[in-house]
mmCIF file of C-alpha atoms in Angstrom:
data_model
loop_
_atom_site.group_PDB
_atom_site.id
_atom_site.type_symbol
_atom_site.label_atom_id
_atom_site.label_comp_id
_atom_site.label_asym_id
_atom_site.label_seq_id
_atom_site.Cartn_x
_atom_site.Cartn_y
_atom_site.Cartn_z
ATOM 1 C CA MET A 182 0.000 0.000 0.000
ATOM 2 C CA ARG A 183 3.008 2.295 -0.220
ATOM 3 C CA GLN A 184 2.550 5.462 -2.244
ATOM 4 C CA GLU A 185 5.620 6.496 -4.200
ATOM 5 C CA ASP A 186 4.781 10.166 -4.675
ATOM 6 C CA ASN A 187 4.792 12.358 -1.592
ATOM 7 C CA SER A 188 3.857 15.555 -3.427
ATOM 8 C CA SER A 189 1.054 17.644 -1.958
ATOM 9 C CA GLY A 190 -1.150 16.859 -4.968
ATOM 10 C CA LYS A 191 -1.394 13.251 -3.791
ATOM 11 C CA ILE A 192 -2.514 14.288 -0.321
ATOM 12 C CA VAL A 193 -6.289 14.100 0.091
ATOM 13 C CA VAL A 194 -8.003 15.094 3.329
ATOM 14 C CA ILE A 195 -11.276 13.169 3.683
ATOM 15 C CA LYS A 196 -13.727 14.213 6.356
ATOM 16 C CA VAL A 197 -16.681 11.951 7.103
ATOM 17 C CA GLY A 198 -19.630 13.115 9.191
ATOM 18 C CA THR A 199 -21.327 11.516 12.170
ATOM 19 C CA SER A 200 -24.458 10.496 10.254
ATOM 20 C CA SER A 201 -22.264 8.753 7.671
ATOM 21 C CA LEU A 202 -20.713 6.436 10.278
ATOM 22 C CA VAL A 203 -23.164 6.249 13.187
ATOM 23 C CA THR A 204 -26.830 5.277 13.449
ATOM 24 C CA GLY A 205 -28.662 5.629 16.751
ATOM 25 C CA GLY A 206 -25.456 6.285 18.653
ATOM 26 C CA ARG A 207 -23.838 3.081 17.442
ATOM 27 C CA LEU A 208 -21.382 2.456 14.665
ATOM 28 C CA ASP A 209 -23.224 1.428 11.497
ATOM 29 C CA LEU A 210 -21.204 -1.438 10.020
ATOM 30 C CA GLU A 211 -22.636 -0.993 6.523
ATOM 31 C CA LYS A 212 -21.733 2.695 6.467
ATOM 32 C CA VAL A 213 -18.280 2.003 7.886
ATOM 33 C CA GLY A 214 -17.703 -0.685 5.274
ATOM 34 C CA THR A 215 -18.584 1.720 2.456
ATOM 35 C CA PHE A 216 -16.274 4.379 3.874
ATOM 36 C CA CYS A 217 -13.328 2.005 4.322
ATOM 37 C CA THR A 218 -13.608 0.541 0.826
ATOM 38 C CA THR A 219 -13.869 4.060 -0.595
ATOM 39 C CA VAL A 220 -10.619 5.018 1.122
ATOM 40 C CA LEU A 221 -8.946 1.789 0.000
ATOM 41 C CA ALA A 222 -9.820 2.575 -3.612
ATOM 42 C CA GLY A 223 -8.152 5.945 -3.179
ATOM 43 C CA ILE A 224 -4.982 4.369 -1.793
ATOM 44 C CA GLU A 225 -4.851 1.890 -4.650
ATOM 45 C CA SER A 226 -5.164 4.815 -7.080
ATOM 46 C CA GLY A 227 -2.069 6.475 -5.617
ATOM 47 C CA MET A 228 -3.607 8.922 -3.164
ATOM 48 C CA ALA A 229 -2.176 9.676 0.256
ATOM 49 C CA PRO A 230 -5.371 9.998 2.331
ATOM 50 C CA ILE A 231 -5.660 11.640 5.721
ATOM 51 C CA LEU A 232 -8.994 10.977 7.394
ATOM 52 C CA VAL A 233 -10.960 13.234 9.731
ATOM 53 C CA THR A 234 -13.807 11.367 11.408
ATOM 54 C CA SER A 235 -16.780 12.563 13.413
ATOM 55 C CA GLY A 236 -18.983 10.403 15.622
ATOM 56 C CA ALA A 237 -17.133 10.201 18.938
ATOM 57 C CA ILE A 238 -19.634 12.382 20.810
ATOM 58 C CA ALA A 239 -22.646 10.515 19.423
ATOM 59 C CA MET A 240 -21.126 7.175 20.416
ATOM 60 C CA GLY A 241 -20.000 8.422 23.823
ATOM 61 C CA ARG A 242 -23.461 9.665 24.754
ATOM 62 C CA THR A 243 -24.748 6.080 24.697
ATOM 63 C CA ARG A 244 -22.290 5.040 27.425
ATOM 64 C CA HIS A 245 -24.036 6.891 30.270
ATOM 65 C CA HIS A 246 -27.449 8.531 30.573
ATOM 66 C CA ALA A 247 -25.929 11.683 32.108
ATOM 67 C CA LEU A 248 -24.040 12.332 28.882
ATOM 68 C CA SER A 249 -27.267 13.008 26.995
ATOM 69 C CA ALA A 250 -27.248 16.505 28.517
ATOM 70 C CA THR A 251 -26.461 19.384 26.163
ATOM 71 C CA THR A 252 -23.890 20.987 28.461
ATOM 72 C CA PRO A 253 -20.325 21.527 27.213
ATOM 73 C CA ALA A 254 -18.994 19.219 29.934
ATOM 74 C CA ALA A 255 -21.311 16.379 28.853
ATOM 75 C CA SER A 256 -20.211 16.757 25.235
ATOM 76 C CA GLN A 257 -16.546 16.820 26.217
ATOM 77 C CA ALA A 258 -16.918 13.718 28.407
ATOM 78 C CA ALA A 259 -18.893 11.937 25.682
ATOM 79 C CA ALA A 260 -16.119 12.733 23.205
ATOM 80 C CA ALA A 261 -13.488 11.342 25.560
ATOM 81 C CA LEU A 262 -15.481 8.117 26.015
ATOM 82 C CA GLY A 263 -16.561 7.683 22.419
ATOM 83 C CA GLN A 264 -13.250 8.422 20.745
ATOM 84 C CA GLY A 265 -11.682 5.142 21.825
ATOM 85 C CA PHE A 266 -14.632 3.106 20.540
ATOM 86 C CA LEU A 267 -14.734 5.014 17.242
ATOM 87 C CA TYR A 268 -11.043 4.668 16.471
ATOM 88 C CA SER A 269 -10.889 1.043 17.599
ATOM 89 C CA ALA A 270 -13.706 0.097 15.225
ATOM 90 C CA LEU A 271 -12.219 1.989 12.287
ATOM 91 C CA ARG A 272 -8.777 0.550 12.971
ATOM 92 C CA SER A 273 -10.219 -2.978 12.942
ATOM 93 C CA HIS A 274 -12.141 -2.462 9.694
ATOM 94 C CA PHE A 275 -9.149 -0.973 7.907
ATOM 95 C CA ALA A 276 -6.879 -3.728 9.189
ATOM 96 C CA GLU A 277 -9.154 -6.298 7.548
ATOM 97 C CA LEU A 278 -8.420 -4.505 4.255
ATOM 98 C CA GLY A 279 -4.677 -4.510 4.896
ATOM 99 C CA VAL A 280 -4.506 -0.814 5.784
ATOM 100 C CA GLU A 281 -2.631 0.300 8.908
ATOM 101 C CA THR A 282 -3.882 3.416 10.665
ATOM 102 C CA ALA A 283 -2.771 5.804 13.399
ATOM 103 C CA GLN A 284 -4.837 8.038 15.662
ATOM 104 C CA LEU A 285 -4.238 11.793 15.981
ATOM 105 C CA LEU A 286 -6.173 14.196 18.216
ATOM 106 C CA LEU A 287 -5.656 17.793 17.084
ATOM 107 C CA THR A 288 -7.109 21.282 17.338
ATOM 108 C CA PRO A 289 -6.877 24.089 14.762
ATOM 109 C CA SER A 290 -4.466 25.899 17.091
ATOM 110 C CA ASP A 291 -2.060 22.959 16.851
ATOM 111 C CA LEU A 292 -1.827 23.630 13.113
ATOM 112 C CA THR A 293 -1.989 27.433 13.018
ATOM 113 C CA ASP A 294 0.503 28.102 15.821
ATOM 114 C CA PRO A 295 3.917 28.373 14.107
ATOM 115 C CA GLU A 296 5.760 26.840 17.050
ATOM 116 C CA ARG A 297 3.480 23.817 17.383
ATOM 117 C CA GLY A 298 2.583 23.350 13.736
ATOM 118 C CA ASP A 299 6.140 22.724 12.603
ATOM 119 C CA GLU A 300 6.337 19.750 14.970
ATOM 120 C CA ILE A 301 3.347 17.927 13.427
ATOM 121 C CA ARG A 302 4.415 17.851 9.796
ATOM 122 C CA PRO A 303 7.416 15.482 10.200
ATOM 123 C CA ALA A 304 5.231 12.935 12.002
ATOM 124 C CA LEU A 305 2.640 12.996 9.234
ATOM 125 C CA GLU A 306 5.349 12.667 6.600
ATOM 126 C CA LEU A 307 6.810 9.663 8.388
ATOM 127 C CA MET A 308 3.380 8.015 8.594
ATOM 128 C CA HIS A 309 3.055 8.472 4.846
ATOM 129 C CA THR A 310 6.469 6.919 4.271
ATOM 130 C CA LEU A 311 5.390 3.930 6.388
ATOM 131 C CA SER A 312 2.076 3.649 4.474
ATOM 132 C CA VAL A 313 0.131 4.430 7.649
ATOM 133 C CA VAL A 314 -3.161 6.288 7.199
ATOM 134 C CA PRO A 315 -3.724 8.995 9.851
ATOM 135 C CA ILE A 316 -7.206 9.135 11.380
ATOM 136 C CA VAL A 317 -7.698 12.575 12.895
ATOM 137 C CA ASN A 318 -10.356 13.877 15.248
ATOM 138 C CA GLU A 319 -10.843 17.200 16.994
ATOM 139 C CA ASN A 320 -9.545 16.957 20.560
ATOM 140 C CA ASP A 321 -13.034 17.727 21.863
ATOM 141 C CA VAL A 322 -12.204 17.210 25.511
ATOM 142 C CA LEU A 323 -10.492 20.623 25.284
ATOM 143 C CA GLY A 324 -13.698 22.156 23.914
ATOM 144 C CA VAL A 325 -16.149 20.935 21.308
ATOM 145 C CA ARG A 326 -15.611 22.622 17.962
ATOM 146 C CA ASN A 327 -16.136 21.276 14.455
ATOM 147 C CA ASN A 328 -14.378 18.558 12.484
ATOM 148 C CA ASP A 329 -15.271 20.118 9.123
ATOM 149 C CA VAL A 330 -13.276 23.200 10.058
ATOM 150 C CA LEU A 331 -10.418 21.109 11.450
ATOM 151 C CA ALA A 332 -10.271 19.166 8.174
ATOM 152 C CA ALA A 333 -10.156 22.423 6.233
ATOM 153 C CA VAL A 334 -7.324 23.836 8.318
ATOM 154 C CA LEU A 335 -5.464 20.543 7.981
ATOM 155 C CA SER A 336 -5.884 20.557 4.196
ATOM 156 C CA GLY A 337 -4.449 24.063 4.020
ATOM 157 C CA TYR A 338 -1.628 23.146 6.387
ATOM 158 C CA LEU A 339 -0.643 20.220 4.151
ATOM 159 C CA ARG A 340 -1.335 22.076 0.855
ATOM 160 C CA ALA A 341 -3.506 19.104 -0.048
ATOM 161 C CA GLY A 342 -4.663 18.421 -3.571
ATOM 162 C CA LEU A 343 -8.249 17.918 -2.390
ATOM 163 C CA LEU A 344 -10.511 18.299 0.625
ATOM 164 C CA LEU A 345 -13.477 15.923 0.395
ATOM 165 C CA LEU A 346 -16.349 16.465 2.827
ATOM 166 C CA LEU A 347 -18.461 13.295 2.900
ATOM 167 C CA THR A 348 -21.912 13.784 4.361
ATOM 168 C CA ASP A 349 -25.521 12.552 4.108
ATOM 169 C CA VAL A 350 -26.448 14.794 1.169
ATOM 170 C CA ALA A 351 -25.060 14.807 -2.361
ATOM 171 C CA GLY A 352 -23.822 18.390 -2.254
ATOM 172 C CA LEU A 353 -25.114 21.949 -1.959
ATOM 173 C CA TYR A 354 -28.693 22.360 -3.152
ATOM 174 C CA ASP A 355 -30.262 25.531 -4.508
ATOM 175 C CA GLN A 356 -33.244 26.128 -2.257
ATOM 176 C CA GLY A 357 -34.088 29.337 -4.072
ATOM 177 C CA ARG A 358 -34.657 27.866 -7.544
ATOM 178 C CA PRO A 359 -36.559 24.560 -7.211
ATOM 179 C CA LEU A 360 -37.335 22.403 -10.185
ATOM 180 C CA PRO A 361 -40.982 21.720 -11.167
ATOM 181 C CA GLY A 362 -42.586 19.785 -8.360
ATOM 182 C CA GLY A 363 -40.724 21.729 -5.689
ATOM 183 C CA GLN A 364 -37.541 19.663 -5.798
ATOM 184 C CA PRO A 365 -34.320 21.590 -5.161
ATOM 185 C CA ARG A 366 -31.439 21.022 -7.551
ATOM 186 C CA ARG A 367 -27.820 20.317 -6.731
ATOM 187 C CA ILE A 368 -25.284 23.002 -7.616
ATOM 188 C CA PRO A 369 -22.421 21.243 -9.445
ATOM 189 C CA GLU A 370 -19.913 24.065 -8.899
ATOM 190 C CA ALA A 371 -20.141 26.825 -6.301
ATOM 191 C CA VAL A 372 -18.590 29.965 -7.725
ATOM 192 C CA GLY A 373 -19.303 33.530 -6.710
ATOM 193 C CA GLY A 374 -19.565 35.459 -3.492
ATOM 194 C CA VAL A 375 -19.384 33.795 -0.089
ATOM 195 C CA ALA A 376 -22.577 35.437 1.188
ATOM 196 C CA ALA A 377 -24.491 34.544 -1.996
ATOM 197 C CA ILE A 378 -23.536 30.884 -1.757
ATOM 198 C CA GLU A 379 -24.463 30.787 1.934
ATOM 199 C CA ALA A 380 -27.870 32.232 1.128
ATOM 200 C CA VAL A 381 -28.857 29.007 -0.645
ATOM 201 C CA ALA A 382 -27.582 26.725 2.116
ATOM 202 C CA SER A 383 -29.751 25.186 4.803
ATOM 203 C CA GLY A 384 -28.816 24.898 8.459
ATOM 204 C CA PRO A 385 -28.220 21.651 10.355
ATOM 205 C CA ALA A 386 -30.652 18.953 9.290
ATOM 206 C CA GLY A 387 -30.869 17.385 12.714
ATOM 207 C CA GLY A 388 -29.277 14.198 13.977
ATOM 208 C CA SER A 389 -26.388 13.816 16.381
ATOM 209 C CA GLY A 390 -23.637 15.681 14.565
ATOM 210 C CA THR A 391 -22.309 19.171 15.223
ATOM 211 C CA GLY A 392 -22.084 20.246 11.582
ATOM 212 C CA GLY A 393 -24.725 21.184 9.040
ATOM 213 C CA MET A 394 -24.308 22.773 5.614
ATOM 214 C CA LEU A 395 -23.419 26.242 6.899
ATOM 215 C CA ALA A 396 -20.632 24.755 9.011
ATOM 216 C CA LYS A 397 -19.413 22.847 5.955
ATOM 217 C CA LEU A 398 -19.397 26.070 3.981
ATOM 218 C CA SER A 399 -17.247 27.661 6.683
ATOM 219 C CA ALA A 400 -14.799 24.819 6.116
ATOM 220 C CA CYS A 401 -14.996 25.366 2.348
ATOM 221 C CA TRP A 402 -14.022 29.030 2.751
ATOM 222 C CA ILE A 403 -10.980 28.139 4.850
ATOM 223 C CA ALA A 404 -9.803 25.470 2.418
ATOM 224 C CA THR A 405 -10.466 27.328 -0.825
ATOM 225 C CA HIS A 406 -8.890 30.546 0.470
ATOM 226 C CA ALA A 407 -5.871 28.377 1.314
ATOM 227 C CA GLY A 408 -5.778 27.198 -2.310
ATOM 228 C CA VAL A 409 -7.353 23.759 -1.800
ATOM 229 C CA ARG A 410 -10.066 22.481 -4.138
ATOM 230 C CA THR A 411 -12.972 21.245 -2.032
ATOM 231 C CA VAL A 412 -15.870 18.907 -2.788
ATOM 232 C CA ILE A 413 -18.997 18.122 -0.757
ATOM 233 C CA ALA A 414 -20.382 14.700 -1.726
ATOM 234 C CA HIS A 415 -22.552 11.857 -0.433
ATOM 235 C CA ALA A 416 -20.738 9.369 1.797
ATOM 236 C CA ALA A 417 -22.861 6.506 0.456
ATOM 237 C CA ASP A 418 -21.408 6.995 -3.036
ATOM 238 C CA PRO A 419 -18.359 4.683 -3.223
ATOM 239 C CA SER A 420 -17.167 6.446 -6.393
ATOM 240 C CA ALA A 421 -17.174 9.925 -4.829
ATOM 241 C CA LEU A 422 -13.496 9.964 -3.818
ATOM 242 C CA LEU A 423 -12.106 8.867 -7.177
ATOM 243 C CA ALA A 424 -14.469 11.158 -9.075
ATOM 244 C CA ALA A 425 -13.603 14.166 -6.920
ATOM 245 C CA TYR A 426 -9.871 13.476 -7.166
ATOM 246 C CA GLN A 427 -9.977 13.077 -10.949
ATOM 247 C CA GLY A 428 -12.176 16.130 -11.466
ATOM 248 C CA ASP A 429 -15.175 14.138 -12.685
ATOM 249 C CA PRO A 430 -18.706 15.399 -11.914
ATOM 250 C CA VAL A 431 -19.680 14.577 -8.338
ATOM 251 C CA GLY A 432 -21.255 16.497 -5.468
ATOM 252 C CA THR A 433 -20.604 20.240 -5.352
ATOM 253 C CA VAL A 434 -17.142 21.510 -6.243
ATOM 254 C CA PHE A 435 -15.680 24.612 -4.599
ATOM 255 C CA PRO A 436 -12.743 25.809 -6.716
ATOM 256 C CA PRO A 437 -9.677 27.227 -4.946
ATOM 257 C CA ARG A 438 -9.610 30.996 -4.649
ATOM 258 C CA PRO A 439 -6.582 33.137 -5.525
ATOM 259 C CA LEU A 440 -4.076 33.217 -2.679
ATOM 260 C CA SER A 441 -3.609 36.647 -1.096
ATOM 261 C CA VAL A 442 -0.338 35.467 0.435
ATOM 262 C CA ASP A 443 1.726 32.333 -0.157
ATOM 263 C CA PRO A 444 1.873 30.337 2.039
ATOM 264 C CA PRO A 445 -1.642 31.167 3.237
ATOM 265 C CA ASP A 446 -2.117 32.598 6.729
ATOM 266 C CA LEU A 447 -4.111 29.726 8.229
ATOM 267 C CA GLY A 448 -4.535 31.474 11.566
ATOM 268 C CA ARG A 449 -6.173 34.411 9.851
ATOM 269 C CA LEU A 450 -8.421 32.133 7.771
ATOM 270 C CA TRP A 451 -9.437 30.168 10.848
ATOM 271 C CA ARG A 452 -10.276 33.326 12.810
ATOM 272 C CA ALA A 453 -12.341 34.675 9.899
ATOM 273 C CA PHE A 454 -14.253 31.519 8.945
ATOM 274 C CA ARG A 455 -14.295 29.123 11.906
ATOM 275 C CA THR A 456 -18.083 29.532 12.321
ATOM 276 C CA PRO A 457 -20.896 31.086 10.284
ATOM 277 C CA PRO A 458 -21.187 34.806 11.071
ATOM 278 C CA ARG A 459 -23.013 35.752 14.272
ATOM 279 C CA GLY A 460 -23.930 39.209 13.005
ATOM 280 C CA ALA A 461 -22.691 42.147 10.973
ATOM 281 C CA VAL A 462 -21.358 45.661 11.273
ATOM 282 C CA VAL A 463 -22.362 48.117 8.570
ATOM 283 C CA CYS A 464 -19.635 50.564 7.594
ATOM 284 C CA GLY A 465 -19.576 53.801 5.668
ATOM 285 C CA PRO A 466 -17.145 54.493 2.828
ATOM 286 C CA LEU A 467 -14.205 54.965 5.198
ATOM 287 C CA GLY A 468 -14.707 51.486 6.630
ATOM 288 C CA VAL A 469 -14.839 49.919 3.170
ATOM 289 C CA GLU A 470 -11.694 51.830 2.211
ATOM 290 C CA ALA A 471 -9.956 50.514 5.338
ATOM 291 C CA VAL A 472 -10.799 46.937 4.296
ATOM 292 C CA GLU A 473 -9.656 47.504 0.708
ATOM 293 C CA ARG A 474 -6.332 48.897 1.957
ATOM 294 C CA GLY A 475 -5.893 46.180 4.603
ATOM 295 C CA ARG A 476 -6.078 48.567 7.525
ATOM 296 C CA PRO A 477 -7.763 48.393 10.941
ATOM 297 C CA VAL A 478 -11.537 48.897 10.975
ATOM 298 C CA ARG A 479 -12.492 51.270 13.794
ATOM 299 C CA ARG A 480 -15.749 51.862 15.604
ATOM 300 C CA ASP A 481 -16.220 55.351 14.141
ATOM 301 C CA CYS A 482 -16.512 53.754 10.668
ATOM 302 C CA VAL A 483 -19.597 51.786 11.746
ATOM 303 C CA THR A 484 -23.080 53.101 11.012
ATOM 304 C CA ASP A 485 -25.115 50.128 12.233
ATOM 305 C CA VAL A 486 -24.753 46.857 14.156
ATOM 306 C CA ARG A 487 -26.829 43.767 13.361
ATOM 307 C CA GLY A 488 -27.190 40.682 15.507
ATOM 308 C CA SER A 489 -25.954 39.773 18.953
ATOM 309 C CA PHE A 490 -22.294 38.819 19.229
ATOM 310 C CA GLU A 491 -19.460 38.805 21.703
ATOM 311 C CA ALA A 492 -15.813 39.719 21.361
ATOM 312 C CA GLY A 493 -14.061 37.066 19.295
ATOM 313 C CA ASP A 494 -17.162 35.996 17.366
ATOM 314 C CA VAL A 495 -17.149 35.802 13.574
ATOM 315 C CA VAL A 496 -18.898 38.866 12.114
ATOM 316 C CA ASP A 497 -19.409 40.237 8.600
ATOM 317 C CA ILE A 498 -18.285 43.709 7.565
ATOM 318 C CA VAL A 499 -20.934 45.186 5.270
ATOM 319 C CA GLY A 500 -20.625 48.256 3.071
ATOM 320 C CA PRO A 501 -23.247 50.987 2.643
ATOM 321 C CA ASP A 502 -24.528 49.190 -0.472
ATOM 322 C CA ALA A 503 -25.350 46.085 1.657
ATOM 323 C CA ARG A 504 -22.474 44.133 0.073
ATOM 324 C CA VAL A 505 -20.371 41.948 2.397
ATOM 325 C CA VAL A 506 -16.795 43.199 1.988
ATOM 326 C CA ALA A 507 -15.028 41.169 4.684
ATOM 327 C CA ARG A 508 -15.489 38.610 7.444
ATOM 328 C CA GLY A 509 -13.491 38.149 10.603
ATOM 329 C CA GLY A 510 -13.241 37.823 14.346
ATOM 330 C CA ILE A 511 -14.440 41.031 15.965
ATOM 331 C CA ARG A 512 -12.664 42.433 19.013
ATOM 332 C CA GLN A 513 -15.690 43.926 20.769
ATOM 333 C CA ALA A 514 -19.212 42.797 21.636
ATOM 334 C CA ALA A 515 -22.239 44.178 19.829
ATOM 335 C CA ASN A 516 -23.290 46.212 22.868
ATOM 336 C CA SER A 517 -19.828 47.574 23.626
ATOM 337 C CA SER A 518 -19.614 51.285 24.467
ATOM 338 C CA SER A 519 -15.929 51.727 23.686
ATOM 339 C CA ALA A 520 -14.287 54.878 22.331
ATOM 340 C CA PRO A 521 -15.010 55.909 18.720
ATOM 341 C CA ARG A 522 -11.439 55.267 17.559
ATOM 342 C CA SER A 523 -11.176 51.847 19.161
ATOM 343 C CA VAL A 524 -10.293 48.987 16.807
ATOM 344 C CA LEU A 525 -12.996 46.451 15.919
ATOM 345 C CA PHE A 526 -10.860 44.447 13.475
ATOM 346 C CA ASN A 527 -7.139 44.428 12.913
ATOM 347 C CA PRO A 528 -6.015 43.370 9.417
ATOM 348 C CA SER A 529 -5.004 39.972 10.807
ATOM 349 C CA ASP A 530 -8.585 39.459 12.051
ATOM 350 C CA TYR A 531 -10.470 39.581 8.749
ATOM 351 C CA VAL A 532 -10.438 38.311 5.167
ATOM 352 C CA GLN A 533 -11.588 40.483 2.286
ATOM 353 C CA LEU A 534 -14.644 39.260 0.386
ATOM 354 C CA LEU A 535 -14.769 41.734 -2.478
ATOM 355 C CA GLU A 536 -16.537 39.321 -4.799
ATOM 356 C CA SER A 537 -19.478 39.065 -7.147
ATOM 357 C CA SER A 538 -22.845 37.834 -5.851
ATOM 358 C CA HIS A 539 -23.354 35.217 -8.589
ATOM 359 C CA VAL A 540 -23.745 31.558 -7.654
ATOM 360 C CA GLY A 541 -22.546 29.294 -10.452
ATOM 361 C CA ASP A 542 -24.615 26.701 -12.263
#
């Protein structure tokens, strides 16, 4: 199973969602079998896959009735309990196919911190040399976040050739333009403005995961702004990986966006896109000019505040023409009464989104 080419184009980060591995809090053997054979086909085609798997929390909640609570502590404890069961089952299934795996628990900070990030890459490279497939999960005991976003940061960190988000739908569907009979249609390629694409996405569809389409789109923005082509596809389709890797029609494709800096600033991308926006600040012309010039955005540029958000939340910066011009982590809460010249966003906090509003067909 040894791959001979260690170039970044061979590296594929594959994230699989909770509902694509787990049913009723228990590992679904049929779903797991489909996933493992899909990955094996990728290996045999010369890919170097790195897997990011959800499902630990859902599995852990079944171990004790107290873990069904929605508190952060219950989720963290469920993750700690479920992770061992999830990895053990995946390890066993892959071993039956002759694939050796290794478990990694990471957070986005492990990859975006320059001091820590440089220590992870040699280990991943050695695993590749040994033909060991890494299975990564968010280290949720430190705080439950989102594996889609972790997979996106990881794909940018590795300069992967592809990020594949496997889920329980076949891609992004256009809710605004249904076909006759009221059926939405899948968008084959998502091109255009971030806000316009998000407008057609639905929220979480229920179940035991922590994702949902908007969270997946957040991951898409991180990956594509880091130069990584991204595809959302159905986990039940065993041909999805090969099709996505070869550029054949499958799911919804998110083309890479032009890099503003090379290598991409993953910390900045993570701060700007780690969650869907919690609100917006509307700026006058001076605020838009500050964004265009990559300067701090100050409170005296703001003409209106929308939504309820706290310091550190992801917030859109909107121009006077209602166009979203940037997104980032804001430094003050919505109800803050700070001085007019205080900084809301430093340049390292936001990413420009000076794009068209068209969503591609």
